[in-house]
Amino acid sequence: AAAAAVVQTRVERVASRQGATLASIAALEFLSSLSLNDRAGAGAAAAAAAAGNTASVPTVCPGPLPSGPPETSVHDEGCSTALRINAYITAQGAAPSAFIRVPAQYYDEDLPFRVACLQASSVDHLCKSITMENTKSTAADCSVKTNSRWYIVVVQYTARLNQQKLERFLYDLNQGKVVKKAFHMRLANEEDSERL
């Protein structure tokens, strides 16, 4: 029985390695076709984005990578969406962001797997975005940045979102022009979050 368990463990280990190898091969095949496709359009997209002409920049990037180990992640700054976003944020005075295409099962994995995919220093460097709704807002959209109905809040995975601090920040942002009772932040429902 003990020998059978050892053999079973070895078989599972080999199968796991084989699966990872096949996923790596599939990812490499995908990446080789991706780089050829991106080479064709990345130059024009980059020039258009740099010139501020985001209307001519395509908004669709190639699909996700197949499932695989963290090593199959790839930097993807040539993606048209990455070019468009980096053009916008650098125009606002921020440093450009790095974009990394991760394996398909990324969100099904634990945080250490995600750290490895992104080559982050630690779990403390991972963040998530949360769509929040100001249920007391009279605005129906996001046209007024200081008193919008919707906000995207970026929070570290290891931190907690503090609703009262967020409401206080928005009140301070309005310099007292909007009363404190005009802010009540809650998680946006899934449909609104996806739409935004």
XYZ file of N, CA and C in Angstrom:
588
model
N 0.831 -1.194 0.000
C 0.000 0.000 0.000
C 0.875 1.258 0.000
N 1.971 1.224 0.794
C 2.863 2.378 0.844
C 3.559 2.582 -0.487
N 3.967 1.471 -1.121
C 4.627 1.564 -2.420
C 3.659 2.102 -3.471
N 2.401 1.707 -3.418
C 1.389 2.189 -4.362
C 1.168 3.692 -4.185
N 1.193 4.147 -2.938
C 1.022 5.573 -2.671
C 2.187 6.384 -3.229
N 3.415 5.833 -3.081
C 4.602 6.510 -3.614
C 4.515 6.590 -5.131
N 4.116 5.476 -5.768
C 3.981 5.448 -7.231
C 2.905 6.438 -7.663
N 1.785 6.468 -6.954
C 0.695 7.384 -7.297
C 1.161 8.846 -7.188
N 1.917 9.163 -6.153
C 2.450 10.511 -5.968
C 3.367 10.890 -7.121
N 4.230 9.953 -7.546
C 5.144 10.223 -8.664
C 4.378 10.421 -9.961
N 3.344 9.606 -10.183
C 2.525 9.740 -11.393
C 1.847 11.108 -11.408
N 1.301 11.539 -10.266
C 0.646 12.842 -10.185
C 1.642 13.975 -10.433
N 2.856 13.838 -9.909
C 3.888 14.846 -10.105
C 4.270 14.958 -11.581
N 4.438 13.805 -12.252
C 4.765 13.798 -13.683
C 3.621 14.400 -14.483
N 2.381 14.032 -14.129
C 1.220 14.574 -14.846
C 1.141 16.087 -14.668
N 1.452 16.561 -13.465
C 1.432 17.991 -13.200
C 2.491 18.710 -14.040
N 3.695 18.139 -14.082
C 4.766 18.737 -14.902
C 4.399 18.719 -16.377
N 3.796 17.611 -16.804
C 3.395 17.507 -18.204
C 2.343 18.569 -18.522
N 1.378 18.747 -17.619
C 0.354 19.769 -17.827
C 0.956 21.154 -17.900
N 1.911 21.438 -17.004
C 2.569 22.746 -17.002
C 3.374 22.945 -18.278
N 4.043 21.881 -18.736
C 4.828 21.960 -19.975
C 3.913 22.228 -21.161
N 2.794 21.501 -21.241
C 1.854 21.721 -22.346
C 1.271 23.129 -22.303
N 0.964 23.621 -21.088
C 0.455 24.990 -20.960
C 1.513 25.996 -21.405
N 2.778 25.743 -21.054
C 3.864 26.632 -21.469
C 4.016 26.643 -22.983
N 3.913 25.461 -23.602
C 4.009 25.373 -25.061
C 2.854 26.126 -25.701
N 1.637 25.934 -25.169
C 0.477 26.645 -25.710
C 0.654 28.150 -25.550
N 1.185 28.569 -24.402
C 1.411 29.999 -24.177
C 2.453 30.542 -25.142
N 3.521 29.792 -25.364
C 4.557 30.240 -26.303
C 4.017 30.326 -27.722
N 3.195 29.344 -28.113
C 2.577 29.412 -29.444
C 1.693 30.653 -29.545
N 0.919 30.896 -28.494
C 0.052 32.061 -28.475
C 0.877 33.343 -28.557
N 1.938 33.396 -27.759
C 2.773 34.600 -27.728
C 3.475 34.848 -29.047
N 3.895 33.783 -29.725
C 4.565 33.993 -31.011
C 3.596 34.582 -32.022
N 2.343 34.124 -32.029
C 1.366 34.710 -32.947
C 0.988 36.117 -32.489
N 0.931 36.337 -31.185
C 0.605 37.649 -30.650
C 1.651 38.673 -31.039
N 2.908 38.331 -30.884
C 3.949 39.300 -31.198
C 3.946 39.643 -32.687
N 3.628 38.682 -33.546
C 3.532 38.977 -34.978
C 2.372 39.916 -35.245
N 1.227 39.650 -34.624
C 0.062 40.518 -34.817
C 0.309 41.906 -34.247
N 0.913 41.965 -33.051
C 1.153 43.257 -32.426
C 2.162 44.076 -33.209
N 3.157 43.410 -33.819
C 4.158 44.146 -34.591
C 3.501 44.897 -35.739
N 2.466 44.298 -36.312
C 1.811 44.915 -37.462
C 1.099 46.209 -37.075
N 0.443 46.234 -35.891
C -0.358 47.398 -35.551
C 0.172 48.250 -34.424
N 1.177 47.791 -33.706
C 1.630 48.503 -32.516
C 2.258 49.844 -32.860
N 2.992 49.919 -33.951
C 3.635 51.181 -34.316
C 2.622 52.273 -34.593
N 1.613 51.962 -35.380
C 0.577 52.947 -35.689
C -0.225 53.301 -34.447
N -0.528 52.295 -33.634
C -1.301 52.549 -32.413
C -0.507 53.425 -31.459
N 0.779 53.155 -31.319
C 1.622 53.942 -30.416
C 1.710 55.389 -30.898
N 1.877 55.580 -32.209
C 1.969 56.934 -32.750
C 0.659 57.684 -32.539
N -0.467 57.005 -32.782
C -1.770 57.648 -32.591
C -1.996 57.987 -31.125
N -1.650 57.058 -30.230
C -1.845 57.298 -28.796
C -0.950 58.436 -28.314
N 0.293 58.465 -28.781
C 1.223 59.511 -28.372
C 0.749 60.877 -28.847
N 0.071 60.898 -30.011
C -0.439 62.151 -30.551
C -1.763 62.551 -29.903
N -2.270 61.685 -29.000
C -3.537 61.985 -28.341
C -4.745 61.581 -29.140
N -4.532 60.908 -30.259
C -5.636 60.468 -31.103
C -6.047 59.061 -30.687
N -6.765 58.966 -29.575
C -7.149 57.655 -29.072
C -8.325 57.061 -29.838
N -9.015 57.871 -30.639
C -10.140 57.335 -31.399
C -9.674 56.322 -32.440
N -8.482 56.507 -32.982
C -8.003 55.594 -34.012
C -7.252 54.404 -33.430
N -7.105 54.377 -32.103
C -6.406 53.265 -31.476
C -7.407 52.155 -31.215
N -7.160 50.941 -31.728
C -8.099 49.865 -31.472
C -8.199 49.594 -29.973
N -9.397 49.182 -29.520
C -9.590 48.961 -28.094
C -9.536 47.490 -27.724
N -9.406 46.596 -28.667
C -9.411 45.176 -28.358
C -7.994 44.625 -28.437
N -7.590 43.960 -27.369
C -6.300 43.288 -27.341
C -6.544 41.800 -27.531
N -5.519 41.045 -27.906
C -5.691 39.608 -28.024
C -6.193 39.012 -26.722
N -6.837 37.863 -26.807
C -7.449 37.222 -25.650
C -6.464 36.811 -24.584
N -6.990 36.211 -23.511
C -6.126 35.804 -22.403
C -5.197 34.665 -22.789
N -4.155 34.520 -22.007
C -3.253 33.393 -22.197
C -3.949 32.114 -21.764
N -3.527 30.986 -22.291
C -4.076 29.735 -21.776
C -3.608 29.516 -20.337
N -4.260 28.594 -19.632
C -3.842 28.277 -18.269
C -2.399 27.809 -18.268
N -1.698 28.105 -17.188
C -0.308 27.691 -17.086
C 0.326 28.207 -15.819
N 1.594 27.893 -15.631
C 2.305 28.363 -14.443
C 2.602 29.861 -14.548
N 2.978 30.484 -13.427
C 3.254 31.933 -13.439
C 4.305 32.345 -14.460
N 5.222 31.450 -14.777
C 6.302 31.789 -15.715
C 5.782 32.075 -17.122
N 4.520 31.703 -17.404
C 3.975 31.953 -18.745
C 3.424 33.374 -18.889
N 3.435 34.156 -17.807
C 3.004 35.553 -17.891
C 3.950 36.312 -18.813
N 3.423 37.350 -19.466
C 4.249 38.095 -20.412
C 3.905 39.585 -20.338
N 4.932 40.431 -20.401
C 4.713 41.879 -20.467
C 4.030 42.197 -21.787
N 3.086 43.117 -21.761
C 2.291 43.396 -22.948
C 2.028 44.893 -23.101
N 3.084 45.688 -23.093
C 2.918 47.124 -23.265
C 2.549 47.499 -24.701
N 2.677 46.564 -25.652
C 2.348 46.840 -27.042
C 0.874 46.691 -27.360
N 0.103 46.185 -26.422
C -1.338 46.035 -26.607
C -1.960 47.417 -26.796
N -2.921 47.533 -27.688
C -3.503 48.847 -27.980
C -4.159 49.475 -26.753
N -4.763 48.663 -25.893
C -5.367 49.202 -24.677
C -4.294 49.754 -23.752
N -3.184 49.032 -23.613
C -2.072 49.500 -22.782
C -1.514 50.805 -23.343
N -1.374 50.888 -24.649
C -0.865 52.116 -25.270
C -1.801 53.294 -24.988
N -3.095 53.056 -25.126
C -4.088 54.108 -24.904
C -4.078 54.580 -23.447
N -4.044 53.624 -22.500
C -4.054 53.983 -21.083
C -2.761 54.699 -20.702
N -1.627 54.185 -21.162
C -0.353 54.838 -20.833
C -0.263 56.237 -21.438
N -0.798 56.427 -22.638
C -0.802 57.766 -23.236
C -1.613 58.724 -22.375
N -2.736 58.257 -21.855
C -3.583 59.109 -21.017
C -2.892 59.437 -19.696
N -2.373 58.418 -19.004
C -1.812 58.685 -17.673
C -0.510 59.473 -17.738
N 0.290 59.281 -18.790
C 1.508 60.083 -18.904
C 1.162 61.537 -19.247
N 0.076 61.740 -19.999
C -0.368 63.107 -20.289
C -0.839 63.807 -19.014
N -1.276 63.032 -18.017
C -1.706 63.590 -16.734
C -0.528 63.785 -15.781
N 0.688 63.389 -16.210
C 1.881 63.580 -15.401
C 2.318 62.366 -14.603
N 1.653 61.233 -14.777
C 2.025 60.019 -14.046
C 3.012 59.200 -14.877
N 3.717 58.329 -14.203
C 4.646 57.421 -14.892
C 3.838 56.346 -15.606
N 4.336 55.830 -16.733
C 3.601 54.767 -17.433
C 3.522 53.500 -16.589
N 2.479 52.738 -16.807
C 2.263 51.482 -16.082
C 2.793 50.318 -16.898
N 3.083 49.231 -16.198
C 3.461 47.981 -16.869
C 2.201 47.133 -17.005
N 2.019 46.525 -18.146
C 0.882 45.651 -18.385
C 1.397 44.237 -18.581
N 0.809 43.313 -17.858
C 1.245 41.920 -17.918
C 0.042 41.044 -18.209
N 0.159 40.264 -19.257
C -0.883 39.292 -19.594
C -0.592 38.040 -18.768
N -1.596 37.588 -18.006
C -1.400 36.485 -17.059
C -2.162 35.243 -17.515
N -1.797 34.082 -16.965
C -2.510 32.849 -17.324
C -4.004 32.949 -17.011
N -4.801 32.197 -17.753
C -6.263 32.277 -17.674
C -6.809 32.031 -16.272
N -6.150 31.204 -15.469
C -6.684 30.858 -14.150
C -6.227 31.826 -13.061
N -5.675 32.966 -13.431
C -5.090 33.922 -12.479
C -6.003 34.206 -11.283
N -7.273 34.534 -11.518
C -8.171 34.899 -10.418
C -8.664 33.691 -9.627
N -8.424 32.494 -10.125
C -8.786 31.288 -9.379
C -7.659 30.843 -8.450
N -6.501 31.441 -8.579
C -5.327 31.042 -7.809
C -5.185 31.885 -6.542
N -4.297 31.431 -5.652
C -4.044 32.162 -4.413
C -3.133 33.365 -4.677
N -2.983 34.210 -3.666
C -2.198 35.439 -3.832
C -0.723 35.192 -4.129
N -0.063 34.183 -3.532
C 1.337 33.937 -3.915
C 1.507 33.611 -5.405
N 0.547 32.921 -6.005
C 0.590 32.647 -7.445
C 0.534 33.969 -8.210
N -0.348 34.871 -7.781
C -0.496 36.166 -8.444
C 0.785 37.001 -8.304
N 1.411 36.934 -7.109
C 2.686 37.640 -6.899
C 3.715 37.147 -7.910
N 3.770 35.816 -8.092
C 4.733 35.239 -9.040
C 4.426 35.677 -10.470
N 3.159 35.700 -10.843
C 2.787 36.117 -12.204
C 3.218 37.548 -12.492
N 3.028 38.419 -11.521
C 3.310 39.844 -11.713
C 4.725 40.236 -11.315
N 5.475 39.263 -10.784
C 6.832 39.502 -10.294
C 6.840 40.655 -9.290
N 5.824 40.658 -8.422
C 5.716 41.675 -7.379
C 6.641 41.318 -6.222
N 6.999 42.300 -5.431
C 7.888 42.057 -4.298
C 7.210 41.246 -3.200
N 5.904 41.476 -3.009
C 5.167 40.758 -1.968
C 3.672 40.891 -2.224
N 2.885 40.195 -1.419
C 1.422 40.293 -1.506
C 0.978 41.730 -1.207
N 1.743 42.437 -0.381
C 1.403 43.819 -0.034
C 1.432 44.753 -1.246
N 2.065 44.329 -2.329
C 2.142 45.152 -3.535
C 0.983 44.898 -4.500
N 0.126 43.933 -4.192
C -1.018 43.640 -5.055
C -2.202 44.515 -4.673
N -2.887 45.045 -5.670
C -4.049 45.903 -5.436
C -5.240 45.403 -6.232
N -6.413 45.828 -5.813
C -7.639 45.521 -6.545
C -8.410 46.823 -6.702
N -9.242 46.877 -7.705
C -10.082 48.057 -7.892
C -11.511 47.689 -7.502
N -12.159 48.610 -6.806
C -13.514 48.400 -6.318
C -14.368 49.553 -6.821
N -15.492 49.243 -7.420
C -16.412 50.279 -7.878
C -17.346 50.624 -6.732
N -17.341 51.895 -6.352
C -18.183 52.376 -5.258
C -19.236 53.330 -5.808
N -20.410 53.317 -5.186
C -21.502 54.203 -5.582
C -21.833 55.138 -4.426
N -21.968 56.417 -4.730
C -22.451 57.387 -3.751
C -23.965 57.413 -3.892
N -24.642 56.714 -3.010
C -26.101 56.574 -3.123
C -26.828 57.887 -2.843
N -26.165 58.854 -2.224
C -26.791 60.150 -1.923
C -26.535 61.180 -3.021
N -25.753 60.820 -4.026
C -25.424 61.771 -5.082
C -26.651 62.077 -5.927
N -26.774 63.323 -6.316
C -27.855 63.716 -7.229
C -27.417 63.581 -8.681
N -26.122 63.363 -8.883
C -25.596 63.191 -10.242
C -25.941 61.794 -10.749
N -26.199 61.693 -12.024
C -26.514 60.392 -12.619
C -25.296 59.775 -13.285
N -24.188 60.525 -13.311
C -23.018 60.044 -14.033
C -21.740 60.467 -13.302
N -20.653 60.556 -14.053
C -19.342 60.905 -13.473
C -18.819 62.223 -14.012
N -19.702 63.094 -14.472
C -19.263 64.326 -15.129
C -18.588 65.304 -14.166
N -18.943 65.283 -12.892
C -18.303 66.150 -11.901
C -17.402 65.273 -11.046
N -16.092 65.416 -11.232
C -15.134 64.529 -10.569
C -15.205 64.601 -9.052
N -15.512 65.765 -8.511
C -15.510 65.919 -7.061
C -16.809 65.486 -6.395
N -17.869 65.298 -7.168
C -19.148 64.872 -6.605
C -19.860 63.952 -7.592
N -19.231 62.850 -7.882
C -19.741 61.895 -8.852
C -20.626 60.858 -8.180
N -21.398 60.161 -8.965
C -22.182 59.042 -8.425
C -21.299 57.807 -8.263
N -20.298 57.654 -9.123
C -19.466 56.450 -9.141
C -17.999 56.792 -8.965
N -17.277 55.935 -8.244
C -15.837 56.069 -8.075
C -15.197 54.690 -8.141
N -14.028 54.628 -8.753
C -13.215 53.416 -8.715
C -12.144 53.655 -7.661
N -12.084 52.776 -6.679
C -11.130 52.918 -5.583
C -10.124 51.781 -5.685
N -8.839 52.108 -5.630
C -7.782 51.100 -5.683
C -7.313 50.841 -4.254
N -7.356 49.560 -3.867
C -7.044 49.165 -2.494
C -6.079 47.985 -2.528
N -5.120 47.981 -1.606
C -4.235 46.830 -1.484
C -5.053 45.616 -1.044
N -4.655 44.431 -1.531
C -5.324 43.209 -1.101
C -5.211 43.020 0.409
N -4.126 43.476 1.003
C -3.902 43.264 2.432
C -4.516 44.368 3.289
N -5.186 45.341 2.677
C -5.808 46.436 3.419
C -7.330 46.317 3.322
N -7.996 47.071 4.164
C -9.459 47.112 4.135
C -9.902 48.498 3.664
N -10.960 48.517 2.889
C -11.535 49.781 2.453
C -12.336 50.358 3.614
N -12.057 51.608 3.956
C -12.756 52.277 5.041
C -13.746 53.260 4.432
N -15.025 52.922 4.530
C -16.079 53.723 3.926
C -16.093 55.150 4.481
N -15.914 55.292 5.793
C -15.946 56.621 6.396
C -14.782 57.491 5.909
N -13.598 56.906 5.762
C -12.451 57.676 5.252
C -12.698 58.126 3.822
N -13.303 57.254 3.026
C -13.616 57.607 1.641
C -14.618 58.764 1.602
N -15.657 58.699 2.425
C -16.646 59.777 2.477
C -16.008 61.080 2.947
N -15.131 60.994 3.958
C -14.428 62.179 4.468
C -13.522 62.767 3.382
N -12.821 61.906 2.618
C -11.961 62.368 1.528
C -12.785 63.141 0.494
N -13.943 62.600 0.114
C -14.784 63.275 -0.885
C -15.335 64.593 -0.348
N -15.687 64.611 0.920
C -16.152 65.864 1.541
C -15.043 66.907 1.494
N -13.836 66.509 1.893
C -12.696 67.432 1.863
C -12.370 67.868 0.437
N -12.515 66.965 -0.518
C -12.252 67.279 -1.915
C -13.170 68.398 -2.407
N -14.382 68.433 -1.877
C -15.358 69.458 -2.255
C -15.206 70.745 -1.450
N -14.238 70.798 -0.555
C -13.921 71.997 0.239
C -15.150 72.581 0.934
N -16.015 71.697 1.440
C -17.182 72.148 2.186
C -18.328 72.653 1.340
N -18.202 72.620 0.019
C -19.267 73.107 -0.864
C -20.450 72.143 -0.916
N -20.210 70.899 -0.516
C -21.256 69.881 -0.480
C -21.335 69.382 0.958
N -22.532 69.273 1.496
C -22.692 68.863 2.896
C -22.275 67.404 3.086
N -21.866 67.073 4.317
C -21.411 65.713 4.616
C -22.497 64.668 4.363
N -23.750 65.049 4.563
C -24.856 64.108 4.374
C -25.060 63.729 2.909
N -24.369 64.420 2.009
C -24.505 64.136 0.577
C -23.625 62.965 0.140
N -22.943 62.321 1.104
C -22.058 61.206 0.771
C -22.456 59.957 1.551
N -22.770 58.939 0.832
C -22.973 57.607 1.434
C -22.447 56.593 0.414
N -21.271 56.077 0.700
C -20.603 55.177 -0.244
C -20.938 53.719 0.070
N -21.217 52.960 -0.983
C -21.428 51.519 -0.854
C -20.881 50.854 -2.097
N -20.670 49.537 -2.010
C -20.218 48.795 -3.189
C -21.268 48.908 -4.282
N -20.818 49.172 -5.480
C -21.751 49.225 -6.603
C -22.248 47.822 -6.901
N -23.462 47.723 -7.398
C -23.945 46.384 -7.758
C -23.167 45.878 -8.969
N -23.213 44.586 -9.174
C -22.381 43.942 -10.193
C -22.645 44.483 -11.595
N -23.912 44.741 -11.918
C -24.238 45.228 -13.267
C -23.623 46.609 -13.515
N -23.746 47.502 -12.527
C -23.166 48.844 -12.683
C -21.654 48.779 -12.754
N -21.065 47.933 -11.926
C -19.610 47.790 -11.920
C -19.117 47.307 -13.275
N -19.765 46.314 -13.858
C -19.363 45.808 -15.177
C -19.568 46.866 -16.252
N -20.666 47.608 -16.182
C -20.962 48.638 -17.170
C -19.911 49.743 -17.140
N -19.500 50.119 -15.940
C -18.536 51.206 -15.809
C -17.157 50.743 -16.180
